[in-house]
PDB file of C-alpha atoms in Angstrom:
ATOM      1  CA  UNK A   1     -23.505  13.339  73.521  1.00  0.00           C
ATOM      2  CA  UNK A   2     -25.912  14.507  76.201  1.00  0.00           C
ATOM      3  CA  UNK A   3     -27.675  16.674  73.631  1.00  0.00           C
ATOM      4  CA  UNK A   4     -28.258  13.646  71.402  1.00  0.00           C
ATOM      5  CA  UNK A   5     -29.532  11.651  74.362  1.00  0.00           C
ATOM      6  CA  UNK A   6     -31.999  14.387  75.323  1.00  0.00           C
ATOM      7  CA  UNK A   7     -33.199  14.745  71.725  1.00  0.00           C
ATOM      8  CA  UNK A   8     -33.847  10.989  71.484  1.00  0.00           C
ATOM      9  CA  UNK A   9     -35.497  10.953  74.909  1.00  0.00           C
ATOM     10  CA  UNK A  10     -37.768  13.840  73.938  1.00  0.00           C
ATOM     11  CA  UNK A  11     -38.659  12.110  70.665  1.00  0.00           C
ATOM     12  CA  UNK A  12     -39.602   8.903  72.513  1.00  0.00           C
ATOM     13  CA  UNK A  13     -41.644  10.900  75.018  1.00  0.00           C
ATOM     14  CA  UNK A  14     -43.504  12.550  72.125  1.00  0.00           C
ATOM     15  CA  UNK A  15     -44.187   9.166  70.491  1.00  0.00           C
ATOM     16  CA  UNK A  16     -45.348   7.722  73.805  1.00  0.00           C
ATOM     17  CA  UNK A  17     -47.713  10.656  74.244  1.00  0.00           C
ATOM     18  CA  UNK A  18     -49.135  10.129  70.755  1.00  0.00           C
ATOM     19  CA  UNK A  19     -49.567   6.406  71.443  1.00  0.00           C
ATOM     20  CA  UNK A  20     -51.381   7.040  74.731  1.00  0.00           C
ATOM     21  CA  UNK A  21     -53.616   9.663  73.093  1.00  0.00           C
ATOM     22  CA  UNK A  22     -54.703   7.120  70.481  1.00  0.00           C
ATOM     23  CA  UNK A  23     -57.943   5.226  71.182  1.00  0.00           C
ATOM     24  CA  UNK A  24     -57.524   1.692  72.582  1.00  0.00           C
ATOM     25  CA  UNK A  25     -59.237   0.158  69.555  1.00  0.00           C
ATOM     26  CA  UNK A  26     -56.731   1.786  67.189  1.00  0.00           C
ATOM     27  CA  UNK A  27     -53.813   0.711  69.444  1.00  0.00           C
ATOM     28  CA  UNK A  28     -55.136  -2.841  69.313  1.00  0.00           C
ATOM     29  CA  UNK A  29     -55.420  -2.710  65.516  1.00  0.00           C
ATOM     30  CA  UNK A  30     -51.833  -1.413  65.114  1.00  0.00           C
ATOM     31  CA  UNK A  31     -50.533  -4.098  67.491  1.00  0.00           C
ATOM     32  CA  UNK A  32     -52.309  -6.851  65.562  1.00  0.00           C
ATOM     33  CA  UNK A  33     -51.057  -5.467  62.257  1.00  0.00           C
ATOM     34  CA  UNK A  34     -47.442  -5.390  63.458  1.00  0.00           C
ATOM     35  CA  UNK A  35     -47.740  -8.900  64.908  1.00  0.00           C
ATOM     36  CA  UNK A  36     -49.247 -10.204  61.652  1.00  0.00           C
ATOM     37  CA  UNK A  37     -46.364  -8.676  59.676  1.00  0.00           C
ATOM     38  CA  UNK A  38     -43.820 -10.237  62.027  1.00  0.00           C
ATOM     39  CA  UNK A  39     -45.560 -13.637  61.858  1.00  0.00           C
ATOM     40  CA  UNK A  40     -45.721 -13.499  58.048  1.00  0.00           C
ATOM     41  CA  UNK A  41     -42.032 -12.634  57.821  1.00  0.00           C
ATOM     42  CA  UNK A  42     -41.175 -15.476  60.228  1.00  0.00           C
ATOM     43  CA  UNK A  43     -43.185 -17.997  58.209  1.00  0.00           C
ATOM     44  CA  UNK A  44     -41.525 -16.875  54.965  1.00  0.00           C
ATOM     45  CA  UNK A  45     -38.045 -17.278  56.465  1.00  0.00           C
ATOM     46  CA  UNK A  46     -38.945 -20.675  57.937  1.00  0.00           C
ATOM     47  CA  UNK A  47     -40.310 -21.905  54.596  1.00  0.00           C
ATOM     48  CA  UNK A  48     -37.213 -20.668  52.776  1.00  0.00           C
ATOM     49  CA  UNK A  49     -34.932 -22.493  55.224  1.00  0.00           C
ATOM     50  CA  UNK A  50     -36.968 -25.698  54.853  1.00  0.00           C
ATOM     51  CA  UNK A  51     -36.845 -25.362  51.061  1.00  0.00           C
ATOM     52  CA  UNK A  52     -33.066 -24.835  51.087  1.00  0.00           C
ATOM     53  CA  UNK A  53     -32.504 -27.841  53.356  1.00  0.00           C
ATOM     54  CA  UNK A  54     -34.761 -30.091  51.275  1.00  0.00           C
ATOM     55  CA  UNK A  55     -33.097 -29.168  47.978  1.00  0.00           C
ATOM     56  CA  UNK A  56     -29.490 -29.061  49.100  1.00  0.00           C
ATOM     57  CA  UNK A  57     -26.874 -31.324  47.574  1.00  0.00           C
ATOM     58  CA  UNK A  58     -25.597 -33.318  50.534  1.00  0.00           C
ATOM     59  CA  UNK A  59     -22.766 -35.019  48.674  1.00  0.00           C
ATOM     60  CA  UNK A  60     -19.186 -34.369  49.601  1.00  0.00           C
ATOM     61  CA  UNK A  61     -16.398 -35.020  47.150  1.00  0.00           C
ATOM     62  CA  UNK A  62     -13.237 -36.368  48.725  1.00  0.00           C
ATOM     63  CA  UNK A  63     -10.102 -35.811  46.698  1.00  0.00           C
ATOM     64  CA  UNK A  64      -6.407 -36.103  47.312  1.00  0.00           C
ATOM     65  CA  UNK A  65      -4.594 -32.979  48.351  1.00  0.00           C
ATOM     66  CA  UNK A  66      -2.309 -31.848  45.576  1.00  0.00           C
ATOM     67  CA  UNK A  67       1.098 -30.408  46.313  1.00  0.00           C
ATOM     68  CA  UNK A  68       1.090 -26.866  44.896  1.00  0.00           C
ATOM     69  CA  UNK A  69       4.861 -26.892  44.405  1.00  0.00           C
ATOM     70  CA  UNK A  70       4.768 -29.939  42.139  1.00  0.00           C
ATOM     71  CA  UNK A  71       1.991 -28.433  40.061  1.00  0.00           C
ATOM     72  CA  UNK A  72       4.198 -25.465  39.283  1.00  0.00           C
ATOM     73  CA  UNK A  73       6.199 -26.234  36.114  1.00  0.00           C
ATOM     74  CA  UNK A  74       8.970 -23.721  36.774  1.00  0.00           C
ATOM     75  CA  UNK A  75      12.596 -24.556  36.075  1.00  0.00           C
ATOM     76  CA  UNK A  76      13.692 -23.469  39.557  1.00  0.00           C
ATOM     77  CA  UNK A  77      13.749 -26.341  42.018  1.00  0.00           C
ATOM     78  CA  UNK A  78      12.069 -25.573  45.313  1.00  0.00           C
ATOM     79  CA  UNK A  79      14.231 -25.633  48.405  1.00  0.00           C
ATOM     80  CA  UNK A  80      13.102 -27.164  51.624  1.00  0.00           C
ATOM     81  CA  UNK A  81      13.034 -24.616  54.410  1.00  0.00           C
ATOM     82  CA  UNK A  82      14.107 -27.287  56.922  1.00  0.00           C
ATOM     83  CA  UNK A  83      17.425 -27.771  55.168  1.00  0.00           C
ATOM     84  CA  UNK A  84      18.184 -24.076  55.092  1.00  0.00           C
ATOM     85  CA  UNK A  85      19.867 -23.128  58.333  1.00  0.00           C
ATOM     86  CA  UNK A  86      20.223 -19.455  58.943  1.00  0.00           C
ATOM     87  CA  UNK A  87      22.632 -18.398  61.634  1.00  0.00           C
ATOM     88  CA  UNK A  88      22.642 -15.052  63.276  1.00  0.00           C
ATOM     89  CA  UNK A  89      25.965 -13.450  64.098  1.00  0.00           C
ATOM     90  CA  UNK A  90      24.815 -12.712  67.643  1.00  0.00           C
ATOM     91  CA  UNK A  91      24.093 -16.375  68.367  1.00  0.00           C
ATOM     92  CA  UNK A  92      27.501 -17.623  67.194  1.00  0.00           C
ATOM     93  CA  UNK A  93      29.419 -16.172  70.116  1.00  0.00           C
ATOM     94  CA  UNK A  94      31.223 -18.567  72.399  1.00  0.00           C
ATOM     95  CA  UNK A  95      30.091 -18.655  76.035  1.00  0.00           C
ATOM     96  CA  UNK A  96      33.486 -19.652  77.421  1.00  0.00           C
ATOM     97  CA  UNK A  97      35.427 -17.233  75.253  1.00  0.00           C
ATOM     98  CA  UNK A  98      36.681 -14.033  76.886  1.00  0.00           C
TER      99      UNK A  98
END
């Protein structure tokens, strides 16, 4: 892990050296170019969001909730889980019994 960190650090140092060796006019041009690209991308995203909001269908359909069990046309009748009482053998022991 330290080797990777030193490799990345050396790479950044090399890039920083190349940037500082570049003339100020060229640095300024690259900075303006990168800012213009970022601004153009931001404007495109903003326009796309505005377009999507303006052309969205803002209607909401409200329908009744259908019972999925009643939609099923099977011959087996569904059982209510509340009526099914499952007892565990361990819980049926009597507290007062010896």
